[in-house]
Amino acid sequence: MKTLHQAHFDSVDRVSKAFASVDYIASREIATSVYLGFNLEKPILVEGPAGVGKTELAKGMAEILDVPLIRMQCYEGLDESKALYEWKYGKQLLYTQLLKDKLGEMMQGAVGLAASMDKLHAHDDLFFSEHFLEPRPLYQALHQERGCVLLIDEIDKSDPEFEAFLLEVLSDFQVSVPELGTIKAKVKPLVFLTSNNTREMSDALKRRCLHLHISFPEAALERRILERRVPGLSATLNRELVAFIQAVRQLDLKKLPSVSETIDWAKTLLLLHAEHLNLDVVRDTLNVFLKFEQDIATANAQMSTLLQQARKDAESPRASHA
């Protein structure tokens, strides 16, 4: 049976080409981090603003390796039981009733209290077994026969106590279950942790991971992303759109437009049959990539300057040949 570790990446360029094959345009820094993480079998902590492709990175890697993507979404209050396993209490209650109904049959042949207790204890062991266990993401990841890509999404939203619990998983790829003992991974998963930097991660967690920061892409890379993700977009509109977004990111905004919102805006302009950016079409669609009214007001106040700068940047020889 082929596992994820039988895949072979002998260079950073090979990783870049693999990502391109699944329509993920990876920068050199991203490809290098994934190359090292895969070959060193180390988790990768991916930080950066929302919408720059952190989650898509894990999805793309699962597609490349042809293994399941198991995603654990973190949130405040997430604990071990929600991440690892829970007992199926309803099923256990039904089993208890079944034992009660069959108790006479079970005790047949048992002579004395000790023999009866021995028979009963045999069924107690079954009561706390995998038959009554509801697997959660971490447990599922450790049991994948071919391995998987494990995405621990927005780890910064979890509590420090949960982060401490993860250390055993990330160090030894095993967890301790009191009723079942130590569970080791059948195949070591490739782990991505993402963070939007809402809180600082502990030194202990960072020591166990490679670090990758994904920032907003430079114009040339963002144009390549649009070429892949919005293939019907003309080269001219691509240059103008990216130049405008890049200019908007220089403003003092509550939330800067992400790459995913750039893609949404490109698709919107295609639906509106826009061939160039103009004042009306931009003002009508600002809400696609700006999510706060004060940010829309700020952009509107600078609209003429932004459009002028976008056209100038789009027409430069560097933009035309990038």
Coordinates of C-alpha atoms in Angstrom, one line a residue:
M1 CA 0.0 0.0 0.0
K2 CA 1.5 3.3 -1.1
T3 CA 1.8 5.9 1.7
L4 CA 2.4 9.6 1.5
H5 CA 6.1 9.2 2.4
Q6 CA 6.7 7.2 -0.7
A7 CA 6.3 10.4 -2.7
H8 CA 9.6 11.9 -3.7
F9 CA 10.6 15.6 -3.9
D10 CA 14.2 15.9 -4.8
S11 CA 14.3 19.6 -5.3
V12 CA 12.4 22.8 -4.4
D13 CA 11.6 23.3 -8.1
R14 CA 9.8 19.9 -8.1
V15 CA 7.6 21.1 -5.3
S16 CA 6.8 24.3 -7.1
K17 CA 5.8 22.4 -10.2
A18 CA 3.7 20.0 -8.2
F19 CA 1.8 22.9 -6.6
A20 CA 1.3 24.5 -10.1
S21 CA -0.3 21.3 -11.2
V22 CA -3.1 21.8 -8.6
D23 CA -3.4 25.5 -9.4
Y24 CA -1.6 26.7 -6.3
I25 CA 1.1 29.3 -7.3
A26 CA 3.8 28.9 -4.6
S27 CA 6.5 31.5 -4.0
R28 CA 10.1 30.2 -3.7
E29 CA 9.8 30.6 0.1
I30 CA 6.7 28.5 0.3
A31 CA 8.1 25.8 -1.9
T32 CA 11.3 25.6 0.1
S33 CA 9.5 25.3 3.4
V34 CA 7.2 22.5 2.1
Y35 CA 10.2 20.7 0.6
L36 CA 12.1 20.8 3.9
G37 CA 9.0 20.0 6.0
F38 CA 8.2 17.0 3.8
N39 CA 11.7 15.5 3.7
L40 CA 12.5 16.3 7.4
E41 CA 9.0 15.1 8.5
K42 CA 8.5 18.2 10.5
P43 CA 5.2 20.1 11.0
I44 CA 5.0 23.5 9.4
L45 CA 3.6 26.5 11.3
V46 CA 2.2 28.9 8.6
E47 CA 1.5 32.4 9.8
G48 CA 0.2 35.5 8.0
P49 CA -2.9 37.5 7.4
A50 CA -6.2 35.9 6.6
G51 CA -6.8 35.0 2.9
V52 CA -3.2 34.6 1.7
G53 CA -3.5 30.9 1.0
K54 CA -2.5 29.2 4.3
T55 CA -5.4 26.7 4.3
E56 CA -5.1 26.2 0.5
L57 CA -1.5 25.2 1.0
A58 CA -2.5 22.2 3.0
K59 CA -5.4 21.4 0.6
G60 CA -3.0 21.5 -2.3
M61 CA -0.5 19.3 -0.6
A62 CA -3.1 16.6 0.1
E63 CA -4.1 16.7 -3.5
I64 CA -0.5 16.3 -4.7
L65 CA 0.1 13.4 -2.4
D66 CA -3.3 11.8 -3.1
V67 CA -4.0 11.3 0.6
P68 CA -6.9 12.6 2.8
L69 CA -7.0 16.1 4.2
I70 CA -8.1 16.0 7.8
R71 CA -8.9 19.4 9.1
M72 CA -9.2 20.4 12.8
Q73 CA -10.7 23.9 13.2
C74 CA -9.5 25.5 16.4
Y75 CA -11.5 27.8 18.6
E76 CA -11.6 29.1 22.1
G77 CA -12.6 26.3 24.5
L78 CA -11.4 23.5 22.2
D79 CA -10.3 20.6 24.4
E80 CA -8.8 17.2 24.1
S81 CA -12.1 15.4 23.8
K82 CA -13.2 17.5 20.9
A83 CA -9.9 17.1 19.1
L84 CA -9.1 13.4 19.9
Y85 CA -12.2 11.3 20.7
E86 CA -15.4 11.2 22.6
W87 CA -17.3 8.2 24.1
K88 CA -20.6 7.3 22.5
Y89 CA -22.6 7.6 25.6
G90 CA -25.9 6.7 24.0
K91 CA -24.4 3.4 22.6
Q92 CA -22.8 2.7 26.0
L93 CA -26.3 3.1 27.7
L94 CA -27.8 0.7 25.2
Y95 CA -25.0 -1.8 25.9
T96 CA -25.6 -1.4 29.7
Q97 CA -29.2 -2.3 29.2
L98 CA -28.2 -5.3 27.1
L99 CA -25.9 -6.5 29.8
K100 CA -28.7 -6.1 32.4
D101 CA -31.1 -8.1 30.3
K102 CA -28.5 -10.8 29.6
L103 CA -26.9 -10.8 33.1
G104 CA -28.3 -14.2 34.0
E105 CA -27.0 -15.9 30.9
M106 CA -23.6 -14.2 31.4
M107 CA -23.2 -15.5 34.9
Q108 CA -24.0 -19.1 34.0
G109 CA -21.3 -21.4 35.0
A110 CA -19.7 -18.9 37.4
V111 CA -19.1 -20.4 40.9
G112 CA -18.6 -17.9 43.6
L113 CA -18.2 -14.1 43.7
A114 CA -14.7 -14.1 42.3
A115 CA -15.6 -16.1 39.2
S116 CA -18.7 -13.8 38.6
M117 CA -16.6 -10.7 38.8
D118 CA -14.1 -12.1 36.4
K119 CA -16.8 -12.6 33.8
L120 CA -18.3 -9.2 34.4
H121 CA -14.9 -7.5 34.1
A122 CA -14.4 -9.0 30.7
H123 CA -17.4 -7.1 29.5
D124 CA -16.2 -3.9 31.2
D125 CA -13.1 -3.9 29.0
L126 CA -15.4 -4.0 25.9
F127 CA -17.4 -1.1 27.4
F128 CA -14.3 1.2 27.0
S129 CA -13.1 0.0 23.6
E130 CA -13.0 1.5 20.1
H131 CA -16.5 0.1 19.5
F132 CA -17.9 2.9 21.7
L133 CA -15.4 5.7 20.6
E134 CA -16.3 8.6 18.4
P135 CA -13.1 9.6 16.6
R136 CA -12.2 13.2 16.2
P137 CA -9.7 14.8 13.8
L138 CA -6.5 13.9 15.7
Y139 CA -7.5 10.4 16.3
Q140 CA -8.6 10.0 12.6
A141 CA -5.2 11.4 11.4
L142 CA -3.3 8.8 13.5
H143 CA -5.3 5.9 12.1
Q144 CA -5.0 6.7 8.4
E145 CA -3.5 3.6 6.7
R146 CA -1.8 5.6 4.0
G147 CA -1.1 8.7 6.0
C148 CA -2.8 12.1 5.6
V149 CA -2.3 15.8 5.6
L150 CA -3.4 17.1 9.0
L151 CA -4.4 20.7 9.0
I152 CA -4.7 22.3 12.4
D153 CA -6.4 25.5 11.4
E154 CA -6.1 28.8 13.3
I155 CA -4.2 27.4 16.2
D156 CA -3.9 30.9 17.6
K157 CA -7.6 30.8 18.5
S158 CA -7.2 27.8 20.8
D159 CA -6.2 28.1 24.5
P160 CA -2.6 27.7 25.7
E161 CA -3.7 24.5 27.5
F162 CA -4.8 22.9 24.2
E163 CA -1.5 24.0 22.6
A164 CA 0.3 22.2 25.4
F165 CA -1.7 19.0 24.6
L166 CA -0.6 19.2 21.0
L167 CA 3.1 19.0 21.9
E168 CA 2.9 15.2 22.4
V169 CA 1.3 14.8 19.0
L170 CA 3.8 17.0 17.2
S171 CA 6.8 15.4 19.0
D172 CA 6.1 11.7 18.8
F173 CA 2.9 11.5 16.7
Q174 CA 1.2 9.6 19.4
V175 CA -1.4 10.3 22.1
S176 CA -2.2 8.7 25.4
V177 CA -5.8 7.6 26.0
P178 CA -6.3 6.5 29.6
E179 CA -8.8 3.7 28.7
L180 CA -6.9 2.4 25.7
G181 CA -3.2 3.2 26.3
T182 CA -0.8 4.9 23.9
I183 CA -2.0 5.3 20.3
K184 CA 0.8 5.8 17.7
A185 CA 0.3 7.0 14.2
K186 CA 0.1 4.1 11.6
V187 CA 1.8 6.5 9.2
K188 CA 3.2 9.8 10.3
P189 CA 1.0 12.6 8.9
L190 CA 2.3 15.8 7.2
V191 CA 1.1 18.5 9.5
F192 CA 0.3 22.2 8.8
L193 CA -0.6 24.6 11.5
T194 CA -2.0 27.9 10.5
S195 CA -2.1 31.1 12.6
N196 CA -3.5 34.6 11.9
N197 CA -1.3 36.0 14.7
T198 CA -4.1 36.8 17.1
R199 CA -1.8 35.6 19.9
E200 CA 1.8 34.5 20.2
M201 CA 2.6 30.8 19.9
S202 CA 4.7 29.2 22.7
D203 CA 8.4 28.6 22.2
A204 CA 7.8 24.9 22.8
L205 CA 5.4 24.7 19.9
K206 CA 7.6 26.7 17.6
R207 CA 10.6 24.5 18.4
R208 CA 8.7 21.5 17.0
C209 CA 7.8 23.2 13.7
L210 CA 9.4 24.8 10.7
H211 CA 8.2 28.4 10.4
L212 CA 6.7 29.9 7.3
H213 CA 5.2 33.4 7.0
I214 CA 3.0 34.1 4.0
S215 CA 2.5 37.8 3.4
F216 CA 0.5 39.5 0.6
P217 CA 2.2 38.6 -2.7
E218 CA 4.1 41.0 -4.9
A219 CA 2.3 42.2 -8.0
A220 CA 4.0 39.7 -10.4
L221 CA 3.1 36.7 -8.2
E222 CA -0.5 37.9 -7.7
R223 CA -0.9 38.3 -11.5
R224 CA 0.2 34.7 -11.9
I225 CA -2.3 33.6 -9.3
L226 CA -5.1 35.3 -11.2
E227 CA -3.9 33.7 -14.5
R228 CA -4.4 30.3 -12.9
R229 CA -7.5 30.9 -10.9
V230 CA -9.4 33.2 -13.2
P231 CA -8.3 32.1 -16.7
G232 CA -10.9 34.2 -18.6
L233 CA -9.4 37.4 -17.4
S234 CA -7.6 39.5 -20.0
A235 CA -4.0 40.4 -19.5
T236 CA -4.8 44.1 -19.5
L237 CA -7.5 43.8 -16.8
N238 CA -5.3 41.5 -14.8
R239 CA -2.5 44.1 -14.7
E240 CA -4.9 47.0 -13.8
L241 CA -6.8 45.0 -11.2
V242 CA -3.6 43.8 -9.4
A243 CA -2.1 47.3 -9.6
F244 CA -5.2 48.7 -8.0
I245 CA -5.3 46.1 -5.2
Q246 CA -1.6 46.7 -4.5
A247 CA -2.3 50.4 -4.2
V248 CA -5.3 49.8 -1.9
R249 CA -3.1 47.8 0.4
Q250 CA -1.0 50.9 1.0
L251 CA -4.0 52.7 2.6
D252 CA -4.7 52.8 6.3
L253 CA -7.5 50.2 6.4
K254 CA -9.1 48.1 9.1
K255 CA -8.8 45.0 6.8
L256 CA -6.6 44.9 3.8
P257 CA -7.9 42.9 0.8
S258 CA -6.6 39.4 0.7
V259 CA -5.6 37.2 -2.3
S260 CA -8.9 35.3 -2.1
E261 CA -10.7 38.7 -2.3
T262 CA -8.6 39.7 -5.3
I263 CA -9.8 36.5 -7.0
D264 CA -13.4 37.2 -6.1
W265 CA -13.1 40.7 -7.5
A266 CA -11.6 39.4 -10.8
K267 CA -14.5 36.9 -11.1
T268 CA -16.9 39.8 -10.4
L269 CA -15.4 42.0 -13.1
L270 CA -15.7 39.1 -15.6
L271 CA -19.4 38.8 -14.8
L272 CA -19.8 42.5 -15.4
H273 CA -17.9 42.2 -18.7
A274 CA -15.5 44.9 -17.7
E275 CA -12.5 45.4 -20.0
H276 CA -10.8 48.1 -18.0
L277 CA -11.1 49.6 -14.6
N278 CA -13.1 52.8 -14.5
L279 CA -14.6 55.0 -11.7
D280 CA -18.1 53.5 -11.9
V281 CA -17.3 49.8 -12.0
V282 CA -14.7 50.1 -9.2
R283 CA -17.1 52.1 -6.9
D284 CA -19.9 49.6 -7.6
T285 CA -17.7 46.6 -6.6
L286 CA -15.6 47.9 -3.7
N287 CA -17.7 45.8 -1.3
V288 CA -16.3 42.6 -2.9
F289 CA -12.8 43.2 -1.5
L290 CA -13.4 45.8 1.3
K291 CA -15.5 44.5 4.2
F292 CA -15.9 47.6 6.4
E293 CA -17.8 50.7 5.6
Q294 CA -15.0 52.9 6.9
D295 CA -12.6 51.2 4.5
I296 CA -14.9 51.7 1.6
A297 CA -15.1 55.4 2.5
T298 CA -11.3 55.7 2.7
A299 CA -10.9 54.1 -0.7
N300 CA -13.6 56.3 -2.2
A301 CA -11.9 59.4 -0.9
Q302 CA -8.7 58.3 -2.7
M303 CA -10.4 56.8 -5.8
S304 CA -8.9 59.2 -8.4
T305 CA -5.4 58.8 -7.1
L306 CA -5.8 55.0 -6.8
L307 CA -7.0 54.6 -10.4
Q308 CA -4.3 56.9 -11.7
Q309 CA -1.6 54.9 -9.9
A310 CA -3.1 51.6 -11.0
R311 CA -3.1 52.6 -14.7
K312 CA 0.4 53.9 -14.5
D313 CA 1.7 50.7 -12.8
A314 CA -0.2 48.5 -15.2
E315 CA 1.2 50.3 -18.3
S316 CA 4.8 50.1 -17.1
P317 CA 7.1 47.9 -19.1
R318 CA 7.9 45.8 -16.0
A319 CA 4.2 45.0 -15.5
S320 CA 3.7 44.1 -19.1
H321 CA 6.5 41.6 -19.2
A322 CA 6.3 40.2 -15.7

